[in-house]
Amino acid sequence: MSETRWLNDDEQRMWRRYRHVNQLLELAMERQLQRDAAMSQSDYSVLVCLSEADGPGLRARELGAALGWDRSRVSHQVRRMEGRGLVAKGTCAEDGRGTVVSLTPEGARAIGEVAPKHVEKVRQLFIDVLSEDEVLALTNIYDRIIARIDEIDGITLPS
């Protein structure tokens, strides 16, 4: 068994700062979505995926893959959103077996109204504090980390 490679003080500080920033951003974004649209980040994520889909909707398994969610989580989330009139479920026309999730007119209206407020909050809290060079540097860093996660653990998300 190899010796544990403990984090040094700088690495520990960086890792904890990353965790802290991630938690604070998640909390701030959740509050913004609740305040401006009475929706959760999970609701917003589903609406974004569906609004960016090439067709009229996505198979439930494609939606889950895009979000990195398991089938149960997708099912529960879609059921809640369907109950609020944001999405609709249908049968896949291609083979009649899969479930297709699509935006309703209410869901399209909701994402259309909240997306500008959401992106402004992203800018205020994250983008505007960075220079153009820092944006590029962070993007490159994130790309390397994503590739490393795929390489070591085989976990990927569609880009």
CSV table of N, CA and C in Angstrom, one decimal:
chain,number,residue,atom,x,y,z
A,1,MET,N,0.8,-1.2,0.0
A,1,MET,CA,0.0,0.0,0.0
A,1,MET,C,0.9,1.2,0.0
A,2,SER,N,0.5,2.2,-0.8
A,2,SER,CA,1.4,3.4,-0.9
A,2,SER,C,1.1,4.4,0.2
A,3,GLU,N,2.0,5.2,0.5
A,3,GLU,CA,1.9,6.2,1.5
A,3,GLU,C,0.9,7.3,1.1
A,4,THR,N,0.0,7.7,2.0
A,4,THR,CA,-0.9,8.8,1.8
A,4,THR,C,-0.2,10.1,1.4
A,5,ARG,N,-0.7,10.7,0.3
A,5,ARG,CA,-0.1,11.9,-0.2
A,5,ARG,C,-1.0,13.1,0.4
A,6,TRP,N,-0.8,13.4,1.6
A,6,TRP,CA,-1.6,14.5,2.3
A,6,TRP,C,-1.4,15.8,1.5
A,7,LEU,N,-2.4,16.6,1.6
A,7,LEU,CA,-2.4,17.9,1.0
A,7,LEU,C,-1.5,18.8,1.8
A,8,ASN,N,-0.7,19.6,1.2
A,8,ASN,CA,0.1,20.6,1.9
A,8,ASN,C,-0.8,21.8,2.2
A,9,ASP,N,-0.3,22.8,3.0
A,9,ASP,CA,-1.1,23.9,3.4
A,9,ASP,C,-1.8,24.6,2.3
A,10,ASP,N,-1.0,24.9,1.2
A,10,ASP,CA,-1.5,25.7,0.1
A,10,ASP,C,-2.6,24.8,-0.7
A,11,GLU,N,-2.3,23.6,-0.9
A,11,GLU,CA,-3.3,22.7,-1.5
A,11,GLU,C,-4.6,22.5,-0.7
A,12,GLN,N,-4.4,22.4,0.6
A,12,GLN,CA,-5.6,22.3,1.5
A,12,GLN,C,-6.4,23.6,1.5
A,13,ARG,N,-5.8,24.7,1.5
A,13,ARG,CA,-6.5,26.0,1.5
A,13,ARG,C,-7.2,26.2,0.1
A,14,MET,N,-6.5,25.8,-1.0
A,14,MET,CA,-7.2,25.9,-2.3
A,14,MET,C,-8.4,24.9,-2.4
A,15,TRP,N,-8.2,23.7,-1.9
A,15,TRP,CA,-9.3,22.7,-2.0
A,15,TRP,C,-10.5,23.2,-1.1
A,16,ARG,N,-10.2,23.7,0.1
A,16,ARG,CA,-11.3,24.2,0.9
A,16,ARG,C,-12.0,25.4,0.3
A,17,ARG,N,-11.2,26.3,-0.3
A,17,ARG,CA,-11.8,27.5,-0.9
A,17,ARG,C,-12.7,27.1,-2.1
A,18,TYR,N,-12.2,26.1,-2.9
A,18,TYR,CA,-13.1,25.6,-4.0
A,18,TYR,C,-14.4,25.1,-3.4
A,19,ARG,N,-14.3,24.3,-2.4
A,19,ARG,CA,-15.6,23.7,-1.8
A,19,ARG,C,-16.5,24.8,-1.2
A,20,HIS,N,-15.9,25.8,-0.6
A,20,HIS,CA,-16.6,27.0,0.0
A,20,HIS,C,-17.3,27.8,-1.1
A,21,VAL,N,-16.5,28.1,-2.2
A,21,VAL,CA,-17.1,28.8,-3.3
A,21,VAL,C,-18.2,28.1,-4.0
A,22,ASN,N,-18.0,26.8,-4.1
A,22,ASN,CA,-19.0,25.9,-4.8
A,22,ASN,C,-20.3,26.0,-3.9
A,23,GLN,N,-20.2,25.8,-2.6
A,23,GLN,CA,-21.4,25.8,-1.7
A,23,GLN,C,-22.1,27.2,-1.8
A,24,LEU,N,-21.3,28.2,-1.7
A,24,LEU,CA,-21.9,29.6,-1.7
A,24,LEU,C,-22.6,29.9,-3.0
A,25,LEU,N,-21.9,29.5,-4.1
A,25,LEU,CA,-22.6,29.8,-5.4
A,25,LEU,C,-23.8,29.0,-5.6
A,26,GLU,N,-23.8,27.7,-5.1
A,26,GLU,CA,-25.0,26.9,-5.2
A,26,GLU,C,-26.2,27.5,-4.4
A,27,LEU,N,-25.8,28.0,-3.2
A,27,LEU,CA,-26.8,28.6,-2.3
A,27,LEU,C,-27.4,29.9,-2.9
A,28,ALA,N,-26.5,30.7,-3.4
A,28,ALA,CA,-26.9,32.0,-4.0
A,28,ALA,C,-27.8,31.8,-5.3
A,29,MET,N,-27.4,30.8,-6.1
A,29,MET,CA,-28.2,30.6,-7.3
A,29,MET,C,-29.5,30.0,-7.0
A,30,GLU,N,-29.5,29.1,-6.0
A,30,GLU,CA,-30.8,28.5,-5.5
A,30,GLU,C,-31.8,29.6,-5.0
A,31,ARG,N,-31.2,30.5,-4.2
A,31,ARG,CA,-32.0,31.7,-3.7
A,31,ARG,C,-32.6,32.5,-4.8
A,32,GLN,N,-31.7,32.8,-5.8
A,32,GLN,CA,-32.1,33.6,-6.9
A,32,GLN,C,-33.3,33.0,-7.7
A,33,LEU,N,-33.2,31.7,-8.0
A,33,LEU,CA,-34.2,31.0,-8.7
A,33,LEU,C,-35.5,30.9,-7.9
A,34,GLN,N,-35.4,30.7,-6.6
A,34,GLN,CA,-36.6,30.7,-5.7
A,34,GLN,C,-37.3,32.0,-5.7
A,35,ARG,N,-36.5,33.1,-5.5
A,35,ARG,CA,-37.0,34.4,-5.5
A,35,ARG,C,-37.7,34.9,-6.8
A,36,ASP,N,-37.0,34.6,-7.9
A,36,ASP,CA,-37.4,35.2,-9.2
A,36,ASP,C,-38.4,34.3,-9.9
A,37,ALA,N,-38.4,33.0,-9.6
A,37,ALA,CA,-39.3,32.1,-10.4
A,37,ALA,C,-39.9,31.0,-9.6
A,38,ALA,N,-39.7,31.0,-8.2
A,38,ALA,CA,-40.3,29.9,-7.4
A,38,ALA,C,-39.9,28.5,-7.9
A,39,MET,N,-38.6,28.4,-8.4
A,39,MET,CA,-38.2,27.1,-8.9
A,39,MET,C,-36.8,26.8,-8.2
A,40,SER,N,-36.5,25.5,-8.3
A,40,SER,CA,-35.2,25.0,-7.8
A,40,SER,C,-34.2,25.0,-8.9
A,41,GLN,N,-32.9,24.7,-8.5
A,41,GLN,CA,-31.9,24.6,-9.5
A,41,GLN,C,-32.2,23.3,-10.3
A,42,SER,N,-32.8,22.3,-9.7
A,42,SER,CA,-33.1,21.1,-10.5
A,42,SER,C,-34.2,21.4,-11.5
A,43,ASP,N,-35.2,22.2,-11.1
A,43,ASP,CA,-36.2,22.6,-12.1
A,43,ASP,C,-35.5,23.3,-13.3
A,44,TYR,N,-34.7,24.3,-12.9
A,44,TYR,CA,-34.0,25.1,-13.9
A,44,TYR,C,-33.1,24.2,-14.8
A,45,SER,N,-32.4,23.3,-14.3
A,45,SER,CA,-31.5,22.4,-15.1
A,45,SER,C,-32.3,21.6,-16.1
A,46,VAL,N,-33.5,21.1,-15.7
A,46,VAL,CA,-34.3,20.4,-16.6
A,46,VAL,C,-34.9,21.3,-17.7
A,47,LEU,N,-35.3,22.5,-17.3
A,47,LEU,CA,-35.9,23.4,-18.3
A,47,LEU,C,-34.8,23.8,-19.3
A,48,VAL,N,-33.6,24.0,-18.8
A,48,VAL,CA,-32.5,24.4,-19.8
A,48,VAL,C,-32.2,23.3,-20.7
A,49,CYS,N,-32.1,22.0,-20.2
A,49,CYS,CA,-31.9,20.9,-21.1
A,49,CYS,C,-32.9,20.8,-22.2
A,50,LEU,N,-34.2,20.9,-21.8
A,50,LEU,CA,-35.3,20.7,-22.7
A,50,LEU,C,-35.4,21.9,-23.7
A,51,SER,N,-35.1,23.1,-23.2
A,51,SER,CA,-35.1,24.3,-24.1
A,51,SER,C,-34.0,24.2,-25.1
A,52,GLU,N,-32.9,23.6,-24.8
A,52,GLU,CA,-31.8,23.5,-25.8
A,52,GLU,C,-31.8,22.2,-26.6
A,53,ALA,N,-32.8,21.3,-26.4
A,53,ALA,CA,-32.9,20.1,-27.2
A,53,ALA,C,-33.1,20.4,-28.7
A,54,ASP,N,-32.6,19.5,-29.5
A,54,ASP,CA,-32.8,19.7,-30.9
A,54,ASP,C,-34.2,19.4,-31.4
A,55,GLY,N,-34.9,18.5,-30.7
A,55,GLY,CA,-36.2,18.2,-31.1
A,55,GLY,C,-37.2,18.8,-30.1
A,56,PRO,N,-38.4,18.2,-30.2
A,56,PRO,CA,-39.5,18.7,-29.3
A,56,PRO,C,-39.4,18.3,-27.9
A,57,GLY,N,-38.4,17.4,-27.6
A,57,GLY,CA,-38.2,16.9,-26.2
A,57,GLY,C,-37.0,16.0,-26.2
A,58,LEU,N,-36.8,15.4,-25.0
A,58,LEU,CA,-35.7,14.4,-24.9
A,58,LEU,C,-36.3,13.2,-24.2
A,59,ARG,N,-35.7,12.0,-24.6
A,59,ARG,CA,-36.1,10.8,-23.9
A,59,ARG,C,-35.6,11.0,-22.4
A,60,ALA,N,-36.3,10.4,-21.5
A,60,ALA,CA,-36.0,10.5,-20.1
A,60,ALA,C,-34.6,10.1,-19.9
A,61,ARG,N,-34.1,9.0,-20.5
A,61,ARG,CA,-32.7,8.6,-20.3
A,61,ARG,C,-31.7,9.6,-20.8
A,62,GLU,N,-32.0,10.3,-21.9
A,62,GLU,CA,-31.1,11.3,-22.5
A,62,GLU,C,-31.1,12.5,-21.5
A,63,LEU,N,-32.2,12.8,-21.0
A,63,LEU,CA,-32.3,13.9,-20.0
A,63,LEU,C,-31.4,13.6,-18.8
A,64,GLY,N,-31.6,12.4,-18.3
A,64,GLY,CA,-30.8,11.9,-17.1
A,64,GLY,C,-29.3,12.0,-17.4
A,65,ALA,N,-28.9,11.5,-18.6
A,65,ALA,CA,-27.5,11.5,-19.0
A,65,ALA,C,-27.0,12.9,-19.1
A,66,ALA,N,-27.7,13.8,-19.6
A,66,ALA,CA,-27.3,15.2,-19.7
A,66,ALA,C,-27.1,15.9,-18.4
A,67,LEU,N,-27.9,15.5,-17.4
A,67,LEU,CA,-27.9,16.1,-16.1
A,67,LEU,C,-27.0,15.3,-15.1
A,68,GLY,N,-26.6,14.1,-15.5
A,68,GLY,CA,-25.8,13.2,-14.6
A,68,GLY,C,-26.6,12.7,-13.5
A,69,TRP,N,-27.9,12.4,-13.8
A,69,TRP,CA,-28.9,11.9,-12.8
A,69,TRP,C,-29.2,10.5,-13.1
A,70,ASP,N,-29.6,9.7,-12.0
A,70,ASP,CA,-30.1,8.4,-12.3
A,70,ASP,C,-31.6,8.4,-12.6
A,71,ARG,N,-32.1,7.3,-13.1
A,71,ARG,CA,-33.5,7.2,-13.6
A,71,ARG,C,-34.5,7.6,-12.6
A,72,SER,N,-34.3,7.2,-11.3
A,72,SER,CA,-35.2,7.5,-10.2
A,72,SER,C,-35.3,9.1,-10.0
A,73,ARG,N,-34.2,9.7,-10.0
A,73,ARG,CA,-34.2,11.2,-9.8
A,73,ARG,C,-34.9,11.9,-10.9
A,74,VAL,N,-34.6,11.5,-12.1
A,74,VAL,CA,-35.3,12.1,-13.3
A,74,VAL,C,-36.8,11.9,-13.2
A,75,SER,N,-37.2,10.7,-12.9
A,75,SER,CA,-38.6,10.3,-12.8
A,75,SER,C,-39.3,11.2,-11.7
A,76,HIS,N,-38.7,11.3,-10.6
A,76,HIS,CA,-39.3,12.1,-9.5
A,76,HIS,C,-39.4,13.6,-9.9
A,77,GLN,N,-38.3,14.1,-10.4
A,77,GLN,CA,-38.2,15.5,-10.8
A,77,GLN,C,-39.2,15.8,-11.9
A,78,VAL,N,-39.3,15.0,-12.9
A,78,VAL,CA,-40.2,15.2,-14.0
A,78,VAL,C,-41.7,15.1,-13.5
A,79,ARG,N,-42.0,14.2,-12.6
A,79,ARG,CA,-43.3,14.1,-12.0
A,79,ARG,C,-43.7,15.4,-11.3
A,80,ARG,N,-42.8,15.9,-10.5
A,80,ARG,CA,-43.1,17.2,-9.8
A,80,ARG,C,-43.3,18.3,-10.8
A,81,MET,N,-42.5,18.4,-11.8
A,81,MET,CA,-42.6,19.5,-12.7
A,81,MET,C,-43.8,19.4,-13.6
A,82,GLU,N,-44.2,18.1,-13.9
A,82,GLU,CA,-45.4,17.9,-14.7
A,82,GLU,C,-46.6,18.3,-13.9
A,83,GLY,N,-46.6,18.1,-12.6
A,83,GLY,CA,-47.7,18.5,-11.7
A,83,GLY,C,-47.9,20.0,-11.7
A,84,ARG,N,-46.8,20.7,-11.9
A,84,ARG,CA,-46.8,22.2,-11.9
A,84,ARG,C,-47.0,22.8,-13.4
A,85,GLY,N,-47.2,21.9,-14.3
A,85,GLY,CA,-47.4,22.3,-15.7
A,85,GLY,C,-46.2,22.8,-16.5
A,86,LEU,N,-45.0,22.5,-16.0
A,86,LEU,CA,-43.8,23.0,-16.7
A,86,LEU,C,-43.3,22.0,-17.8
A,87,VAL,N,-43.6,20.7,-17.6
A,87,VAL,CA,-43.2,19.7,-18.6
A,87,VAL,C,-44.3,18.8,-18.8
A,88,ALA,N,-44.2,18.0,-19.9
A,88,ALA,CA,-45.2,17.0,-20.2
A,88,ALA,C,-44.4,15.7,-20.6
A,89,LYS,N,-45.0,14.6,-20.3
A,89,LYS,CA,-44.4,13.3,-20.7
A,89,LYS,C,-45.3,12.7,-21.8
A,90,GLY,N,-44.6,12.0,-22.7
A,90,GLY,CA,-45.2,11.3,-23.8
A,90,GLY,C,-44.5,10.1,-24.2
A,91,THR,N,-45.0,9.3,-25.1
A,91,THR,CA,-44.4,8.1,-25.5
A,91,THR,C,-43.5,8.4,-26.7
A,92,CYS,N,-42.4,7.8,-26.8
A,92,CYS,CA,-41.5,8.0,-28.0
A,92,CYS,C,-42.1,7.6,-29.2
A,93,ALA,N,-42.2,8.4,-30.2
A,93,ALA,CA,-42.8,8.1,-31.5
A,93,ALA,C,-42.0,7.1,-32.3
A,94,GLU,N,-40.7,7.1,-32.1
A,94,GLU,CA,-39.8,6.2,-32.8
A,94,GLU,C,-40.1,4.7,-32.5
A,95,ASP,N,-40.2,4.4,-31.3
A,95,ASP,CA,-40.3,2.9,-30.9
A,95,ASP,C,-41.5,2.7,-30.0
A,96,GLY,N,-42.1,3.7,-29.4
A,96,GLY,CA,-43.2,3.5,-28.5
A,96,GLY,C,-42.9,3.0,-27.2
A,97,ARG,N,-41.6,2.9,-26.9
A,97,ARG,CA,-41.2,2.3,-25.6
A,97,ARG,C,-40.7,3.4,-24.6
A,98,GLY,N,-39.9,4.3,-25.1
A,98,GLY,CA,-39.3,5.3,-24.2
A,98,GLY,C,-40.3,6.4,-23.8
A,99,THR,N,-40.0,7.1,-22.7
A,99,THR,CA,-40.7,8.3,-22.3
A,99,THR,C,-40.0,9.5,-22.9
A,100,VAL,N,-40.7,10.4,-23.5
A,100,VAL,CA,-40.2,11.7,-24.0
A,100,VAL,C,-40.7,12.8,-23.1
A,101,VAL,N,-39.8,13.6,-22.6
A,101,VAL,CA,-40.1,14.7,-21.7
A,101,VAL,C,-40.0,16.0,-22.6
A,102,SER,N,-41.0,16.8,-22.6
A,102,SER,CA,-41.0,18.1,-23.4
A,102,SER,C,-41.4,19.3,-22.5
A,103,LEU,N,-41.0,20.4,-23.0
A,103,LEU,CA,-41.5,21.7,-22.4
A,103,LEU,C,-42.9,21.9,-22.7
A,104,THR,N,-43.7,22.4,-21.8
A,104,THR,CA,-45.0,22.9,-22.0
A,104,THR,C,-44.9,24.4,-22.4
A,105,PRO,N,-46.0,25.0,-22.9
A,105,PRO,CA,-45.9,26.4,-23.1
A,105,PRO,C,-45.6,27.2,-21.8
A,106,GLU,N,-46.1,26.7,-20.6
A,106,GLU,CA,-45.8,27.3,-19.3
A,106,GLU,C,-44.3,27.1,-19.0
A,107,GLY,N,-43.7,26.0,-19.3
A,107,GLY,CA,-42.3,25.7,-19.0
A,107,GLY,C,-41.5,26.6,-19.9
A,108,ALA,N,-41.8,26.8,-21.1
A,108,ALA,CA,-41.1,27.7,-22.0
A,108,ALA,C,-41.1,29.1,-21.6
A,109,ARG,N,-42.3,29.5,-21.1
A,109,ARG,CA,-42.5,30.9,-20.6
A,109,ARG,C,-41.6,31.1,-19.3
A,110,ALA,N,-41.6,30.1,-18.4
A,110,ALA,CA,-40.9,30.2,-17.2
A,110,ALA,C,-39.4,30.3,-17.5
A,111,ILE,N,-38.8,29.4,-18.3
A,111,ILE,CA,-37.4,29.5,-18.6
A,111,ILE,C,-37.1,30.8,-19.3
A,112,GLY,N,-37.9,31.3,-20.2
A,112,GLY,CA,-37.7,32.5,-20.9
A,112,GLY,C,-37.7,33.7,-19.9
A,113,GLU,N,-38.5,33.7,-18.9
A,113,GLU,CA,-38.5,34.8,-17.9
A,113,GLU,C,-37.3,34.7,-16.9
A,114,VAL,N,-37.0,33.5,-16.5
A,114,VAL,CA,-35.9,33.5,-15.4
A,114,VAL,C,-34.5,33.4,-16.0
A,115,ALA,N,-34.3,32.9,-17.2
A,115,ALA,CA,-32.9,32.8,-17.7
A,115,ALA,C,-32.2,34.1,-17.7
A,116,PRO,N,-32.7,35.2,-18.2
A,116,PRO,CA,-32.0,36.5,-18.1
A,116,PRO,C,-31.6,36.9,-16.7
A,117,LYS,N,-32.4,36.7,-15.7
A,117,LYS,CA,-32.1,37.0,-14.3
A,117,LYS,C,-31.1,36.1,-13.8
A,118,HIS,N,-31.1,34.8,-14.2
A,118,HIS,CA,-30.2,33.8,-13.8
A,118,HIS,C,-28.8,34.1,-14.3
A,119,VAL,N,-28.7,34.4,-15.6
A,119,VAL,CA,-27.4,34.7,-16.2
A,119,VAL,C,-26.8,36.0,-15.6
A,120,GLU,N,-27.6,36.9,-15.3
A,120,GLU,CA,-27.1,38.2,-14.6
A,120,GLU,C,-26.5,37.8,-13.3
A,121,LYS,N,-27.1,36.9,-12.5
A,121,LYS,CA,-26.6,36.5,-11.2
A,121,LYS,C,-25.3,35.8,-11.4
A,122,VAL,N,-25.2,34.9,-12.4
A,122,VAL,CA,-23.9,34.3,-12.7
A,122,VAL,C,-22.8,35.3,-13.0
A,123,ARG,N,-23.2,36.3,-13.8
A,123,ARG,CA,-22.2,37.3,-14.1
A,123,ARG,C,-21.8,38.1,-12.8
A,124,GLN,N,-22.8,38.5,-12.0
A,124,GLN,CA,-22.5,39.3,-10.8
A,124,GLN,C,-21.5,38.5,-9.9
A,125,LEU,N,-21.8,37.3,-9.7
A,125,LEU,CA,-21.1,36.5,-8.7
A,125,LEU,C,-19.8,35.8,-9.1
A,126,PHE,N,-19.8,35.5,-10.4
A,126,PHE,CA,-18.7,34.7,-10.9
A,126,PHE,C,-17.9,35.3,-12.1
A,127,ILE,N,-18.6,35.7,-13.1
A,127,ILE,CA,-17.9,36.1,-14.3
A,127,ILE,C,-17.2,37.5,-14.1
A,128,ASP,N,-18.0,38.4,-13.6
A,128,ASP,CA,-17.5,39.8,-13.5
A,128,ASP,C,-16.3,40.0,-12.6
A,129,VAL,N,-16.0,39.1,-11.7
A,129,VAL,CA,-14.8,39.2,-10.8
A,129,VAL,C,-13.6,38.7,-11.5
A,130,LEU,N,-13.7,38.2,-12.7
A,130,LEU,CA,-12.6,37.6,-13.4
A,130,LEU,C,-12.2,38.4,-14.6
A,131,SER,N,-10.9,38.4,-14.9
A,131,SER,CA,-10.4,39.1,-16.2
A,131,SER,C,-10.7,38.1,-17.3
A,132,GLU,N,-10.5,38.5,-18.6
A,132,GLU,CA,-10.7,37.6,-19.7
A,132,GLU,C,-9.7,36.5,-19.6
A,133,ASP,N,-8.4,36.8,-19.3
A,133,ASP,CA,-7.4,35.8,-19.1
A,133,ASP,C,-7.7,34.8,-18.0
A,134,GLU,N,-8.3,35.3,-16.9
A,134,GLU,CA,-8.7,34.3,-15.9
A,134,GLU,C,-9.8,33.4,-16.3
A,135,VAL,N,-10.7,33.9,-17.1
A,135,VAL,CA,-11.8,33.1,-17.6
A,135,VAL,C,-11.2,32.0,-18.5
A,136,LEU,N,-10.3,32.3,-19.3
A,136,LEU,CA,-9.7,31.3,-20.2
A,136,LEU,C,-8.9,30.3,-19.4
A,137,ALA,N,-8.1,30.9,-18.4
A,137,ALA,CA,-7.3,30.0,-17.5
A,137,ALA,C,-8.2,29.0,-16.7
A,138,LEU,N,-9.3,29.5,-16.1
A,138,LEU,CA,-10.2,28.6,-15.4
A,138,LEU,C,-10.8,27.6,-16.3
A,139,THR,N,-11.2,28.0,-17.5
A,139,THR,CA,-11.8,27.1,-18.4
A,139,THR,C,-10.8,26.0,-18.8
A,140,ASN,N,-9.6,26.3,-19.0
A,140,ASN,CA,-8.5,25.3,-19.3
A,140,ASN,C,-8.3,24.4,-18.1
A,141,ILE,N,-8.3,25.0,-16.9
A,141,ILE,CA,-8.2,24.2,-15.7
A,141,ILE,C,-9.3,23.2,-15.5
A,142,TYR,N,-10.5,23.7,-15.7
A,142,TYR,CA,-11.7,22.8,-15.5
A,142,TYR,C,-11.7,21.7,-16.6
A,143,ASP,N,-11.3,22.1,-17.8
A,143,ASP,CA,-11.2,21.0,-18.9
A,143,ASP,C,-10.3,19.9,-18.5
A,144,ARG,N,-9.1,20.3,-17.9
A,144,ARG,CA,-8.1,19.3,-17.5
A,144,ARG,C,-8.7,18.4,-16.3
A,145,ILE,N,-9.4,19.0,-15.4
A,145,ILE,CA,-10.0,18.3,-14.3
A,145,ILE,C,-11.1,17.3,-14.8
A,146,ILE,N,-11.9,17.8,-15.7
A,146,ILE,CA,-13.0,17.0,-16.3
A,146,ILE,C,-12.3,15.8,-17.0
A,147,ALA,N,-11.3,16.0,-17.8
A,147,ALA,CA,-10.6,14.9,-18.5
A,147,ALA,C,-10.0,13.9,-17.5
A,148,ARG,N,-9.4,14.4,-16.4
A,148,ARG,CA,-8.8,13.6,-15.4
A,148,ARG,C,-9.9,12.7,-14.8
A,149,ILE,N,-11.0,13.3,-14.5
A,149,ILE,CA,-12.1,12.5,-13.8
A,149,ILE,C,-12.6,11.4,-14.8
A,150,ASP,N,-12.7,11.7,-16.1
A,150,ASP,CA,-13.0,10.7,-17.1
A,150,ASP,C,-12.0,9.6,-17.1
A,151,GLU,N,-10.7,10.0,-17.2
A,151,GLU,CA,-9.6,9.1,-17.3
A,151,GLU,C,-9.5,8.1,-16.1
A,152,ILE,N,-9.7,8.7,-14.9
A,152,ILE,CA,-9.5,7.9,-13.7
A,152,ILE,C,-10.8,7.1,-13.3
A,153,ASP,N,-11.9,7.8,-13.4
A,153,ASP,CA,-13.2,7.2,-12.9
A,153,ASP,C,-14.2,6.9,-14.0
A,154,GLY,N,-13.9,7.3,-15.2
A,154,GLY,CA,-14.8,7.0,-16.3
A,154,GLY,C,-16.1,7.8,-16.2
A,155,ILE,N,-16.2,8.9,-15.5
A,155,ILE,CA,-17.4,9.7,-15.4
A,155,ILE,C,-17.3,10.9,-16.3
A,156,THR,N,-18.3,11.0,-17.2
A,156,THR,CA,-18.4,12.1,-18.1
A,156,THR,C,-19.9,12.6,-18.2
A,157,LEU,N,-20.0,13.8,-18.6
A,157,LEU,CA,-21.3,14.4,-18.9
A,157,LEU,C,-21.2,14.9,-20.3
A,158,PRO,N,-22.4,14.9,-21.0
A,158,PRO,CA,-22.4,15.5,-22.4
A,158,PRO,C,-22.0,17.0,-22.2
A,159,SER,N,-21.3,17.5,-23.2
A,159,SER,CA,-20.9,18.9,-23.1
A,159,SER,C,-21.8,19.8,-23.9
